[in-house]
Coordinates of C-alpha atoms and ligand atoms in Angstrom, one line a residue:
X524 CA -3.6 13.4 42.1
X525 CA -7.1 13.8 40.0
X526 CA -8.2 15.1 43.7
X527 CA -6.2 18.3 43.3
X528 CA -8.5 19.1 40.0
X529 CA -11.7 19.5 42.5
X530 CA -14.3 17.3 43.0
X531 CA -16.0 17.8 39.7
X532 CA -13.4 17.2 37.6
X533 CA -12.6 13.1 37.4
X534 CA -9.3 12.5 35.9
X535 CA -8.9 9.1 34.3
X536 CA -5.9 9.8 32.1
X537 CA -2.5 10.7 33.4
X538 CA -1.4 13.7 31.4
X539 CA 0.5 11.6 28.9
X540 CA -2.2 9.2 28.1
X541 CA -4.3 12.6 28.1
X542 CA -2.6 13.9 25.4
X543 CA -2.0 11.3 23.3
X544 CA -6.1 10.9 23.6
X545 CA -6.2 14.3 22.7
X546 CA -3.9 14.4 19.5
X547 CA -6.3 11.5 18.3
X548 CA -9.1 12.9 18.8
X549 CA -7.8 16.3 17.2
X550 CA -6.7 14.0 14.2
X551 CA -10.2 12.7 13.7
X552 CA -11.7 15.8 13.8
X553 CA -9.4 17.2 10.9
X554 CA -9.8 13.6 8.8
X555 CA -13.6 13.5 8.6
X556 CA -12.9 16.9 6.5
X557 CA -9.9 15.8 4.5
X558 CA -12.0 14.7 1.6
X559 CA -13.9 17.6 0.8
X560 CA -11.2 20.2 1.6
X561 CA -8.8 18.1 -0.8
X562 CA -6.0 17.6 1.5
X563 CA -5.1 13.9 0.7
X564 CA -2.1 13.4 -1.8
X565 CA -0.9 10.6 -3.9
X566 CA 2.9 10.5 -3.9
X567 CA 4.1 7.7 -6.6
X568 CA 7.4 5.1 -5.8
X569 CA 8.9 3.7 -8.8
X570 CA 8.9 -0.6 -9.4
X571 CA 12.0 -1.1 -11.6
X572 CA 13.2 -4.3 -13.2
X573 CA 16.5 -5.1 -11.7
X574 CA 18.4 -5.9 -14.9
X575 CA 17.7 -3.2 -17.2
X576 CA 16.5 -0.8 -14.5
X577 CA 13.3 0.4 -16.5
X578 CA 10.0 1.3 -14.3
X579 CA 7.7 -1.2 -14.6
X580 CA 5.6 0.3 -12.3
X581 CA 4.4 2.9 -9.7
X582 CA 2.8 2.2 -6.5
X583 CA 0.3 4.7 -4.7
X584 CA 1.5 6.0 -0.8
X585 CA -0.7 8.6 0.4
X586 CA 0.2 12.1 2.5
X587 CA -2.4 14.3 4.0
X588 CA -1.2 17.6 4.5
X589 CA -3.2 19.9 6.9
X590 CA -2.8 23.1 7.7
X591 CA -2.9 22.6 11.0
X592 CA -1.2 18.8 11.7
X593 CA 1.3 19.6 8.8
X594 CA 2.3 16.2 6.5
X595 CA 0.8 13.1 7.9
X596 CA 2.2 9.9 6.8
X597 CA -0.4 7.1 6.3
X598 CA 1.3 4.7 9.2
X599 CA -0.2 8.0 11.8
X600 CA -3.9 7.6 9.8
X601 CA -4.6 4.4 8.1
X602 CA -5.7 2.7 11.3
X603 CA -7.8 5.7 12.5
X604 CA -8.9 6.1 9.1
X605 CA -10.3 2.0 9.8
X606 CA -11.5 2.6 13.2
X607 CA -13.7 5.4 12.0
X608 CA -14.9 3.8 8.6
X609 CA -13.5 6.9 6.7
X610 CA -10.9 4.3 4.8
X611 CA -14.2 3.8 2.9
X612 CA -14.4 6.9 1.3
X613 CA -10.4 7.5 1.0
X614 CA -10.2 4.3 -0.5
X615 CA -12.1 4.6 -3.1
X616 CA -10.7 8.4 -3.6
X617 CA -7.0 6.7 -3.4
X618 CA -8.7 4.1 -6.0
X619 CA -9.8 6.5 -8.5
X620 CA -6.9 9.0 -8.2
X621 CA -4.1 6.4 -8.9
X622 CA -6.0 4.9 -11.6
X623 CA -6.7 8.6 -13.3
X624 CA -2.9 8.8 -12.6
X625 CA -2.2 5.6 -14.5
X626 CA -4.6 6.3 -17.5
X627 CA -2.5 9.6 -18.3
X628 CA 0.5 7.7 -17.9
X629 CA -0.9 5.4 -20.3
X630 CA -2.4 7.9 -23.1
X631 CA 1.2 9.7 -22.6
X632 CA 2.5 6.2 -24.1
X633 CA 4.0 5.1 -20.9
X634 CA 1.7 2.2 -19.8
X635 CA 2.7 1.3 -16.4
X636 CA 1.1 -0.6 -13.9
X637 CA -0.2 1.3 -10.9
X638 CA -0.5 -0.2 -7.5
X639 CA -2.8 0.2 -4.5
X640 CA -2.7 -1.1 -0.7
X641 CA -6.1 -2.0 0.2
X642 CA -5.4 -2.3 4.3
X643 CA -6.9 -5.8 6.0
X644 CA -9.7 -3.8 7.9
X645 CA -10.5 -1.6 4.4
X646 CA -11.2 -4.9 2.3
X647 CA -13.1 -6.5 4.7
X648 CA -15.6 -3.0 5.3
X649 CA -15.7 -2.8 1.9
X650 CA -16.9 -6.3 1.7
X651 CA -19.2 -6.6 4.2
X652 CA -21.2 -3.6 1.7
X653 CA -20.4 -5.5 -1.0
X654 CA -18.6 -2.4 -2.2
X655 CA -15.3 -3.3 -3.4
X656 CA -16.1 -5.0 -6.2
X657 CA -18.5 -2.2 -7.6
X658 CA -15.9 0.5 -6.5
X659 CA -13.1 -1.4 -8.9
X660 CA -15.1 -1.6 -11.6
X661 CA -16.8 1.6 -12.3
X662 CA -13.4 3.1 -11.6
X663 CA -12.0 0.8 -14.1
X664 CA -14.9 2.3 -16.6
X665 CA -14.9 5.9 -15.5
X666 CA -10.7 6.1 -16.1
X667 CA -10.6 3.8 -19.0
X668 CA -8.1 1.8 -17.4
X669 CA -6.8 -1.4 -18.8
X670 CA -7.4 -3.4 -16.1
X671 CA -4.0 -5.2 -16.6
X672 CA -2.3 -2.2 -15.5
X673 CA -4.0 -2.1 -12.1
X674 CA -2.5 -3.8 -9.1
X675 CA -4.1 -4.5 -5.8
X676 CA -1.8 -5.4 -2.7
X677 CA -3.5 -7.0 -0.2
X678 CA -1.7 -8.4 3.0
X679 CA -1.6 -12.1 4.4
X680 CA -4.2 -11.2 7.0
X681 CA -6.7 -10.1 4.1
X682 CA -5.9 -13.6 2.9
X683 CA -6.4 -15.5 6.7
X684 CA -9.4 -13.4 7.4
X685 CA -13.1 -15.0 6.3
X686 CA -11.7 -17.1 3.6
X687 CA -14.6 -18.4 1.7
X688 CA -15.9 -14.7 1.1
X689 CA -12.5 -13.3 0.4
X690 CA -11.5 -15.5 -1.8
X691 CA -14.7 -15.6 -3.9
X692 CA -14.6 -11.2 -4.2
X693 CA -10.7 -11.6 -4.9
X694 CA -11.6 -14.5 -7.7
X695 CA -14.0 -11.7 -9.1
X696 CA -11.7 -8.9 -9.4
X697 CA -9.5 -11.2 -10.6
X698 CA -11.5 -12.2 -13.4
X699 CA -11.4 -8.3 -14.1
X700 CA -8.2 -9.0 -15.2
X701 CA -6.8 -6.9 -12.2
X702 CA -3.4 -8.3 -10.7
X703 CA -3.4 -8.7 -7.3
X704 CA -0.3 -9.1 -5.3
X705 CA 0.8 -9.7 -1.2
X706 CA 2.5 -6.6 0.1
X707 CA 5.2 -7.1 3.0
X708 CA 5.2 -10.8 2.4
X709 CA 6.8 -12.8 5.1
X710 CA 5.9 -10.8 7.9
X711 CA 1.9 -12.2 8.5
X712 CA 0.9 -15.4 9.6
X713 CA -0.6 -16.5 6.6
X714 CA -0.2 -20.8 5.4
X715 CA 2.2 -21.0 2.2
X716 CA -0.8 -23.3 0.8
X717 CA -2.7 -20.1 0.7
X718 CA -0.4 -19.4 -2.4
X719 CA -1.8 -21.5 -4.4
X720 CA -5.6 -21.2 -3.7
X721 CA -5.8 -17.4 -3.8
X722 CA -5.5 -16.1 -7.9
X723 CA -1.9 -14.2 -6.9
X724 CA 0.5 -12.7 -9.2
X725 CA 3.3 -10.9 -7.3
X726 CA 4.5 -11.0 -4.0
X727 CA 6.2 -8.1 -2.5
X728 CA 9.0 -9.1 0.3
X729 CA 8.8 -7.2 2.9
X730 CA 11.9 -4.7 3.4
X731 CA 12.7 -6.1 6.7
X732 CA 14.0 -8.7 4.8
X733 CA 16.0 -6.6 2.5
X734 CA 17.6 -4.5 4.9
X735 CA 20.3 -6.5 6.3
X736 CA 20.7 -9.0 3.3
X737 CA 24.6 -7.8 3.1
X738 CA 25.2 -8.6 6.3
X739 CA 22.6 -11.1 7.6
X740 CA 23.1 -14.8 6.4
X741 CA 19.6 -15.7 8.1
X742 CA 17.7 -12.9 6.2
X743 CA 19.7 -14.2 3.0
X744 CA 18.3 -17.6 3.6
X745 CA 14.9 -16.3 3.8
X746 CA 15.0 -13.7 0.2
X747 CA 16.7 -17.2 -1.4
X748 CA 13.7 -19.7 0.0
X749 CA 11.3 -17.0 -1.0
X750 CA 13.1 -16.5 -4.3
X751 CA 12.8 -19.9 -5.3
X752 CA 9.5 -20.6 -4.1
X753 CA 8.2 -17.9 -6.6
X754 CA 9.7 -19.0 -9.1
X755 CA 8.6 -22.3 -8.7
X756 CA 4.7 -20.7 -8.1
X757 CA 5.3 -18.6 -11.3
X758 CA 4.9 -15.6 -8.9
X759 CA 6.5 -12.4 -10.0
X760 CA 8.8 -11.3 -6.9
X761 CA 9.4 -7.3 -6.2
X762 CA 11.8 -6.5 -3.5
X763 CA 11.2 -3.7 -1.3
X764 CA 13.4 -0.8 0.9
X765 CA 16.0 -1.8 -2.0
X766 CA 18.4 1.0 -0.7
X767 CA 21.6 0.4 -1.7
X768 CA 23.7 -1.3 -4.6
X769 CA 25.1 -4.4 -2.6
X770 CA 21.3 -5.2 -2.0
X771 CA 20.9 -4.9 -5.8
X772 CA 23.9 -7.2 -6.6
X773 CA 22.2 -10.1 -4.0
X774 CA 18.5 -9.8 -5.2
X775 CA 20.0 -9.6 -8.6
X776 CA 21.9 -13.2 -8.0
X777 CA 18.6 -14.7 -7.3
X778 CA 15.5 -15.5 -9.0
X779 CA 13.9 -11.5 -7.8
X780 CA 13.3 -9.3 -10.9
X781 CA 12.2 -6.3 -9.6
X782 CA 12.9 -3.9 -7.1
X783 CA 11.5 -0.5 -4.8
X784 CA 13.0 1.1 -2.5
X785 CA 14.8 4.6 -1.9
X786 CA 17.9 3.4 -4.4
X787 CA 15.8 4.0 -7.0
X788 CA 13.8 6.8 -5.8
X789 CA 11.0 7.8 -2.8
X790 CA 7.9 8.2 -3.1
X791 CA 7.2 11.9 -5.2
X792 CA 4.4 13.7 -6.6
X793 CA 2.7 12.3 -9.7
X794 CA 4.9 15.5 -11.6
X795 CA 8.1 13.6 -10.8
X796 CA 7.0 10.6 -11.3
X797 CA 6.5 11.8 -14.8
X798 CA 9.9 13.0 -15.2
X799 CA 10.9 9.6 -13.9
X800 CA 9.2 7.5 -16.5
X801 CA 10.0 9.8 -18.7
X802 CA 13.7 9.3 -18.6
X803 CA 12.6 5.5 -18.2
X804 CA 11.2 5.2 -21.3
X805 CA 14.4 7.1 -23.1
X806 CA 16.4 4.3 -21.3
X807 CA 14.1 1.5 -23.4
X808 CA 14.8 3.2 -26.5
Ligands
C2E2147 P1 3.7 -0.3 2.1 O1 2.6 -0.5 1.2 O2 4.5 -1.5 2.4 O3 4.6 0.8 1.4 C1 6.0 0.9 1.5 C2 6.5 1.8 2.5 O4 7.9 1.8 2.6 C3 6.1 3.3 2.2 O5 5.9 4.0 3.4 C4 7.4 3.8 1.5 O6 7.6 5.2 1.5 C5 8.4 3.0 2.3 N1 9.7 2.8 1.6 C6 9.8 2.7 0.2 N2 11.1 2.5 -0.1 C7 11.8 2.4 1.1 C8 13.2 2.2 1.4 O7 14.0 2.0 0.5 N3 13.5 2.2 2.7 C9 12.6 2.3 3.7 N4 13.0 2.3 5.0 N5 11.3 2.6 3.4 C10 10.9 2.6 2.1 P2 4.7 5.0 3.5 O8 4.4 5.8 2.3 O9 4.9 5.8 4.8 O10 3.5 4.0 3.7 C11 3.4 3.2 4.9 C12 2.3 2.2 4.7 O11 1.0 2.8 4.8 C13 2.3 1.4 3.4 O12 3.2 0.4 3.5 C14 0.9 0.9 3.3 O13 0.7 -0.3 4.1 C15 0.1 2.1 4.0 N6 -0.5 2.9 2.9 C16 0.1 3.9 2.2 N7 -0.8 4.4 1.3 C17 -2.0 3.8 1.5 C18 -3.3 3.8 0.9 O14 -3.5 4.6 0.0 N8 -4.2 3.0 1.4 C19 -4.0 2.1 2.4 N9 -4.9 1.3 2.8 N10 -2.7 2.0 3.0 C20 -1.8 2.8 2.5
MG2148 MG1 2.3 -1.5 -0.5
MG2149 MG1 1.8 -2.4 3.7
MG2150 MG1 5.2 -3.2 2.1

């Protein structure tokens, strides 16, 4: 049918595929400003030890809202933010805004840990410009940070990825005294021997996991192996899309001591979050 659009006009696209080019394209335009017109958000999701329920922690999600694509959600942006090499710059902003965050937090006398996803395609840009390293630590001197409060979470394809490099930047940050744990462990490809060469301190299993633990004997099976194997590692274990009690009562059986998900709260701006640990801290007391 491109015929129909006259002989000038060559139509590779069906309309769908058009528009879906289009809405990317329009997304890209409106991200290359986001930055500089301030439109990138850092929403804050409680990490709470199961038994006694106090936050031990907060971990960074970004929102971008725009005035004309409304609230975008990272899972619509991360990967064009990678494609484009913008995750450079919006890392580092994320970077610096969480750990401000955190410092605050920690002035306030509420000392949590903060964490922030570095995506697989961020940390090895980053990298290749010998970047990350720098970035992490004049952030860590700028904010005043203890460095024990910040948490990076890298994903098992960060780990498979150019290992000899990776590991070497990750021992460095490590020596930092920066924690670094594996977000939505489980679901990558990575070798369980990888455990115990890269300098790891938490893994996070991923909420598919979780989800159907009540029900699911197989997904059970996997929370208890995983369970035990960190334990055994001296791993601290945080489960994640904890959204119910009955998930609680499981995870709480086995070796996992802490827990995120929608139970305990979404993700909110840093101004709840406050109010969160506030009340947190009155729960310690
Ligand atoms: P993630 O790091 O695994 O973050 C957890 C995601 O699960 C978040 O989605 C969170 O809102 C959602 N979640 C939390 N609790 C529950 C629950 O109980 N049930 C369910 N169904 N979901 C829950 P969000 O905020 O949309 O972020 C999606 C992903 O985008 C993140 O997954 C992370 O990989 C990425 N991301 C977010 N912020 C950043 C960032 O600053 N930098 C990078 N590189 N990636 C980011
Ligand atoms: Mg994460
Ligand atoms: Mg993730
Ligand atoms: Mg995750």
């Amino acid at each position: 049918h491109a015929k129909k659009l006259g002989k000038n006009n060559y139509q590779f696209f069906t309309p769908e595929m058009n528009s879906a080019a289009q809405h990317y394209l329009k997304l890209e335009h409106h991200l290359r400003r986001a930055l500089e017109l301030d439109e990138l958000v850092l929403h804050y999701q409680p990490q709470v030890k199961i038994d006694s329920g106090c936050i031990i922690g907060m971990e960074a999600l970004i929102r971008w809202h725009n005035h004309a694509l409304g609230i975008v959600m990272p899972d619509q942006f991360i990967g064009l933010a990678e494609e484009t090499g913008l995750i450079v710059p919006i890392g580092a902003w994320v970077l610096r805004t969480a750990c401000e965050q955190a410092r605050a937090w920690q002035l306030a006398g509420m000392p949590i840990r903060i964490a922030v996803n570095l995506s697989g395609r961020q940390f090895h840009r980053f990298q290749d410009q010998r970047q990350l390293l720098d970035v992490v630590l004049d952030v860590l001197k700028e904010t005043g940070l203890s460095p024990e409060l910040l948490e990076l979470e890298i994903t098992e394809s960060i780990m498979m990825h150019k290992l000899d490099t990776t590991l070497d930047t990750l021992n460095q940050i490590k020596k930092l005294g920066v924690r670094i744990s594996v977000d939505d462990f489980g679901t990558g490809y990575s070798s369980l021997s990888y455990l115990k060469r890269f300098p790891l301190d938490t893994l996070k299993i991923d909420k598919s996991f979780v989800k159907d633990i009540c029900t699911d004997a197989n997904d059970r099976a996997i929370v208890s192996a995983i369970s035990a194997m960190a334990g055994q590692l001296k791993l601290e274990l945080v489960a994640e899309g904890v959204e119910d009690q009955n998930q609680l009562d499981f995870l709480g059986g086995q070796q996992c001591n802490y827990g995120q998900g929608y139970y305990f709260s979404k993700p909110v701006p840093a101004e709840q979050a406050s109010v969160l640990l506030r009340q947190s801290v009155l729960l310690q007391q």
